[in-house]
CSV table of C-alpha atoms and ligand atoms in Angstrom, one decimal:
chain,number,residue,atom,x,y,z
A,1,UNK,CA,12.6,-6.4,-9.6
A,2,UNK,CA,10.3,-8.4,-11.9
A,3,UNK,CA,11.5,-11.2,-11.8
A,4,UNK,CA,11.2,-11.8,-8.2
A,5,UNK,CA,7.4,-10.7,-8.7
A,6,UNK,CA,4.4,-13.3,-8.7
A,7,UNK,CA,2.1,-11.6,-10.0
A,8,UNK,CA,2.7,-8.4,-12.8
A,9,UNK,CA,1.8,-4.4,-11.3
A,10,UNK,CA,0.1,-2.3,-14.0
A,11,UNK,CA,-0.2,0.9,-14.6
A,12,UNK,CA,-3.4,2.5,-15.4
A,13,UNK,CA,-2.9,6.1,-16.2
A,14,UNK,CA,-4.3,8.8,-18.4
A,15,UNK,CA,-5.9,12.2,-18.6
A,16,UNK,CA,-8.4,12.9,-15.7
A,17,UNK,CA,-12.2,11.3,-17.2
A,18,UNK,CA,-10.8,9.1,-19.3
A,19,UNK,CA,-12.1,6.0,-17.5
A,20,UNK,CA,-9.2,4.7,-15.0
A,21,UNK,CA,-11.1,4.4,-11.9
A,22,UNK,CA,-14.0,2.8,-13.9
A,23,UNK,CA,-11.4,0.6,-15.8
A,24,UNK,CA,-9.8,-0.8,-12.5
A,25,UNK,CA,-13.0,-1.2,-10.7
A,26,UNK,CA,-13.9,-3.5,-13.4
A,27,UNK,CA,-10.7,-5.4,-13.1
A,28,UNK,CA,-10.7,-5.8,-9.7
A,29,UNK,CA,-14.1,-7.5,-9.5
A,30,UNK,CA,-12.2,-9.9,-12.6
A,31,UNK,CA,-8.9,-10.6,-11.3
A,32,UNK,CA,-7.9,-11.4,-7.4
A,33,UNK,CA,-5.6,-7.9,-8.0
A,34,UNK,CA,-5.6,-5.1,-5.6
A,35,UNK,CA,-6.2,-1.5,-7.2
A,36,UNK,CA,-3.8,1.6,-5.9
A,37,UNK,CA,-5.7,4.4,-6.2
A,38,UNK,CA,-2.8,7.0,-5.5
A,39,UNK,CA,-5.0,10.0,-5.4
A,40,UNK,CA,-6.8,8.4,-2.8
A,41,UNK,CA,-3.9,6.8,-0.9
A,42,UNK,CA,-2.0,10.9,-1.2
A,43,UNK,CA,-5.4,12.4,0.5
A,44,UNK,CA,-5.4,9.3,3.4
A,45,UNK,CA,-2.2,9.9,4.4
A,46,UNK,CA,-1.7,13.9,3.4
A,47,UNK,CA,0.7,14.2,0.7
A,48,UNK,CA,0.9,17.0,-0.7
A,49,UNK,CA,3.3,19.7,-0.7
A,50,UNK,CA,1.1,23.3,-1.5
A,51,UNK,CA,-2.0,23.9,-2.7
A,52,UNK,CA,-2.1,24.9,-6.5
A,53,UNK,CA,-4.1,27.8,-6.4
A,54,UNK,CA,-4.8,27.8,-10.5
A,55,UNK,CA,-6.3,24.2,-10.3
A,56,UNK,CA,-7.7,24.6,-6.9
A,57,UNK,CA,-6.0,21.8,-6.0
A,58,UNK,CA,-3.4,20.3,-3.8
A,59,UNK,CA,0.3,19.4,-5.0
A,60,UNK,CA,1.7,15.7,-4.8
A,61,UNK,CA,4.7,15.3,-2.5
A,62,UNK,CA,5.8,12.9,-4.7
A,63,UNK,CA,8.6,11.5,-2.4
A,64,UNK,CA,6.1,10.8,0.4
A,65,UNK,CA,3.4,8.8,-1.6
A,66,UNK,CA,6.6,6.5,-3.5
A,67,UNK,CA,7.6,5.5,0.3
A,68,UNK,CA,4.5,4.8,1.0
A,69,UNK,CA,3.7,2.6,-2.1
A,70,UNK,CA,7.2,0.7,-2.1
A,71,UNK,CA,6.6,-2.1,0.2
A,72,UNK,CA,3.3,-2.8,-1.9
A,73,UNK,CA,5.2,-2.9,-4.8
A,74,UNK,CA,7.1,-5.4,-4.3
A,75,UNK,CA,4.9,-8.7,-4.7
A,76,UNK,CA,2.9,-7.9,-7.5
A,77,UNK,CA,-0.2,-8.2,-8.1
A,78,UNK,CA,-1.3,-4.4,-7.7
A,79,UNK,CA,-2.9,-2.2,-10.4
A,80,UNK,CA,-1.9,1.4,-9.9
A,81,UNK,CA,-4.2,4.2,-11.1
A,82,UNK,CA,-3.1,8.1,-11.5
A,83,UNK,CA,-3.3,10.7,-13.7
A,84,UNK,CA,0.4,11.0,-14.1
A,85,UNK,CA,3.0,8.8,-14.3
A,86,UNK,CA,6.8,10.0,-14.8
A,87,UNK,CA,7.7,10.1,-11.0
A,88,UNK,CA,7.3,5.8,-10.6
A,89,UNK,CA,10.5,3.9,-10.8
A,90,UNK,CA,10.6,2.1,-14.2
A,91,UNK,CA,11.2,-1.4,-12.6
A,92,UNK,CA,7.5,-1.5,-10.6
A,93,UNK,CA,5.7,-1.5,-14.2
A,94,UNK,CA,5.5,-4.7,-16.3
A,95,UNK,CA,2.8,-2.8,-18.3
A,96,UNK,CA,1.6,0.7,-18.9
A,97,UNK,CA,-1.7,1.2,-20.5
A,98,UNK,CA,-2.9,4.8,-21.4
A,99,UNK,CA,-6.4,5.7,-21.9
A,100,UNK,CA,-7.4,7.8,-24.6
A,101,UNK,CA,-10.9,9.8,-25.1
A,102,UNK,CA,-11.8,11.6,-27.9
A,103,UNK,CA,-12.9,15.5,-27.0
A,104,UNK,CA,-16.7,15.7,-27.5
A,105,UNK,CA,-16.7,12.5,-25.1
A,106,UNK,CA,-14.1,14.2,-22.3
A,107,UNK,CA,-15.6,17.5,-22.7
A,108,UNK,CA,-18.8,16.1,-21.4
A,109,UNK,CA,-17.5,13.8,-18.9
A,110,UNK,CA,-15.2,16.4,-17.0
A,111,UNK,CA,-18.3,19.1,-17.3
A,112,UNK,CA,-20.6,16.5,-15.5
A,113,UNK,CA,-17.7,16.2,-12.8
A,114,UNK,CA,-17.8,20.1,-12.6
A,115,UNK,CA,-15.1,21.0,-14.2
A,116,UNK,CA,-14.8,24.3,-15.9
A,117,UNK,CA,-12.4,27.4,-16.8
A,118,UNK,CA,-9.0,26.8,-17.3
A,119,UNK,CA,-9.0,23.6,-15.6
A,120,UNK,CA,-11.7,22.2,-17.9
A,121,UNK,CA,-9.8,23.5,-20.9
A,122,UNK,CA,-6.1,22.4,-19.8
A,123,UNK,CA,-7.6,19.1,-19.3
A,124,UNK,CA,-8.9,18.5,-22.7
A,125,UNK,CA,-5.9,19.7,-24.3
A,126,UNK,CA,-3.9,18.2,-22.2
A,127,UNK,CA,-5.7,14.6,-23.8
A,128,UNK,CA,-5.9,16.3,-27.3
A,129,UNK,CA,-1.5,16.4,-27.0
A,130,UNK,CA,-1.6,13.2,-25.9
A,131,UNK,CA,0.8,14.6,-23.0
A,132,UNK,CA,0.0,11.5,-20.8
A,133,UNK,CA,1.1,9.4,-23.3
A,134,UNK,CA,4.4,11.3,-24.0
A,135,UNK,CA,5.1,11.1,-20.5
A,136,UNK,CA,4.6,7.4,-20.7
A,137,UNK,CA,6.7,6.9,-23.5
A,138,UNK,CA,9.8,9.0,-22.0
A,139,UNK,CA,9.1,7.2,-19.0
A,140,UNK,CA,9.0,3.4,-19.7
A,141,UNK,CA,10.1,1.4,-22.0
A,142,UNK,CA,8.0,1.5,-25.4
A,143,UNK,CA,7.2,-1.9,-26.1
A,144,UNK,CA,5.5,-1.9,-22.1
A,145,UNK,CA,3.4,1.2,-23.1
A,146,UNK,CA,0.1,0.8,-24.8
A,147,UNK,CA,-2.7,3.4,-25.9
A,148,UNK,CA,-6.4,2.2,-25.3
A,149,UNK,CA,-9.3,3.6,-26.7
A,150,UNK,CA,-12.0,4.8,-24.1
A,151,UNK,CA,-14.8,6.8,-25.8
A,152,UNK,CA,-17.6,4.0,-25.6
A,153,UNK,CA,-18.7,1.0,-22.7
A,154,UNK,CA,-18.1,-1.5,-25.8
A,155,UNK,CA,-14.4,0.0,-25.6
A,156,UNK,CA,-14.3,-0.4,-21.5
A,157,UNK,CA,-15.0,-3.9,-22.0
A,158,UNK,CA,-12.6,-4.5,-24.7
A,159,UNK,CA,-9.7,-3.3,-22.8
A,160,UNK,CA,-10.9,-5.2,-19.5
A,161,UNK,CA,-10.8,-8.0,-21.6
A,162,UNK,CA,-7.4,-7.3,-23.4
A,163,UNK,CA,-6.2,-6.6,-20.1
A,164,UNK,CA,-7.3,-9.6,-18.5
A,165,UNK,CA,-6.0,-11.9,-21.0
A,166,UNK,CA,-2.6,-10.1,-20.9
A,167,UNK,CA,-2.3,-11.1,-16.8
A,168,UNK,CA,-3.0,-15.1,-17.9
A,169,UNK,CA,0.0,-14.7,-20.3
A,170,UNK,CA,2.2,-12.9,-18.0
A,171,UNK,CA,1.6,-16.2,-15.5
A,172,UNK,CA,1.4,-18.9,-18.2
A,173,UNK,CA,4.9,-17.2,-19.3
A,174,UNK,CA,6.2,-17.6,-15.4
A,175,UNK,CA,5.5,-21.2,-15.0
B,201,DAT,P1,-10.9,8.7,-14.4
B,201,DAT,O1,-10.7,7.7,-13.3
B,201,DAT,O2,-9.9,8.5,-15.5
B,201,DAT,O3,-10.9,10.2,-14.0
B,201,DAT,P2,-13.6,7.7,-14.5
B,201,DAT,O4,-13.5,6.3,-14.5
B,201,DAT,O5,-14.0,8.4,-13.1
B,201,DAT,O6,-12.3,8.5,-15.1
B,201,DAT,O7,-14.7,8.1,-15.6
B,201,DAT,C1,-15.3,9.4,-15.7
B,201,DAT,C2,-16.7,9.3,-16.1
B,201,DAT,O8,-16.8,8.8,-17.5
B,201,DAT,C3,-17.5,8.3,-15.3
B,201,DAT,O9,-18.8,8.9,-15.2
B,201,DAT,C4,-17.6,7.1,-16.1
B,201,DAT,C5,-17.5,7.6,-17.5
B,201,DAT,N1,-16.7,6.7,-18.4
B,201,DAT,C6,-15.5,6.3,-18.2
B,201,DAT,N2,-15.0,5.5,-19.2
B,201,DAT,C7,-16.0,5.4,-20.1
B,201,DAT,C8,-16.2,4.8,-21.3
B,201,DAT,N3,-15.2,4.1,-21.9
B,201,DAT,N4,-17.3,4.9,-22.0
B,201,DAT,C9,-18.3,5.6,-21.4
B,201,DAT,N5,-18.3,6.3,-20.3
B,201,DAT,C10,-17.1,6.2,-19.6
């Protein structure tokens, strides 16, 4: 429950290139928060369910990673980065910020990471639907969900900012 939290968790998420991991890093080295990277925690501790043979990729056991990110949940303080988002219980967010890119910008990004075919193009349109941010909407409350702009490293340090100052409200509001 929040309330029994000392610290806020936030939820980074967003369309694969968009800037998460480059996002958090940033905050990480600002704030004394720890950053979840779940992709990262699913391949340490294997779990997935199948391997997606379109997307050449492995399948989340979804289940499996939420046990293993529960007891981390609990205090606070954590800053949780995936590409999706509608499997998290509600009550672990006290924010949700989405990432947005334009095209041109993702396009180039996603190339550069070797991305190509379908899974190149799903991507993009996947960020040109803004399906991340649907999911976020129908999966949190709306007023906790915010959209922030990622095309430009002017932008990344905007939102570091804007996300920093939000964490001093969130404790200047708790004392
Ligand atoms: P994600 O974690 O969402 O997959 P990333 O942080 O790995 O994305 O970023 C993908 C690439 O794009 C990486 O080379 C850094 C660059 N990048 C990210 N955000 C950016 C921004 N706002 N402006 C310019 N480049 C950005």
């Amino acid at each position: 429950m929040a309330e029994s939290r000392s610290l806020p968790n936030i939820l980074i998420t967003g369309t694969p290139g968009v800037g998460k991991s480059t996002l958090c890093q940033q905050l990480v080295e600002r704030t004394n928060f720890q950053w979840l990277e779940v992709g990262k925690l699913a391949k340490e501790n294997n779990c997935y369910e199948e391997f997606d043979e379109v997307y050449r990729c492995p399948v989340l056991h979804e289940d499996k990673i939420l046990d293993l990110m529960e007891d981390q949940m609990t205090d606070g303080g954590i800053i949780v980065d995936y590409h999706g988002c509608d499997f998290f219980p509600e009550r672990w967010f006290d924010i949700v910020f989405v990432l947005r890119t334009n095209n041109t910008a993702l396009f180039d990004r996603l190339s550069k990471r070797g991305y190509s075919g379908k899974k190149l193009e799903d991507n993009i349109e996947c960020e040109i639907f803004g399906t991340i941010h649907e999911e976020a909407i129908d999966s949190y409350k709306k007023d906790s969900v915010f959209e922030l702009s990622s095309n430009s490293a002017d932008e990344m340090d905007e939102n570091v900012e804007q996300i920093v100052q939000w964490i001093e409200q969130w404790k200047q509001n708790k004392m």
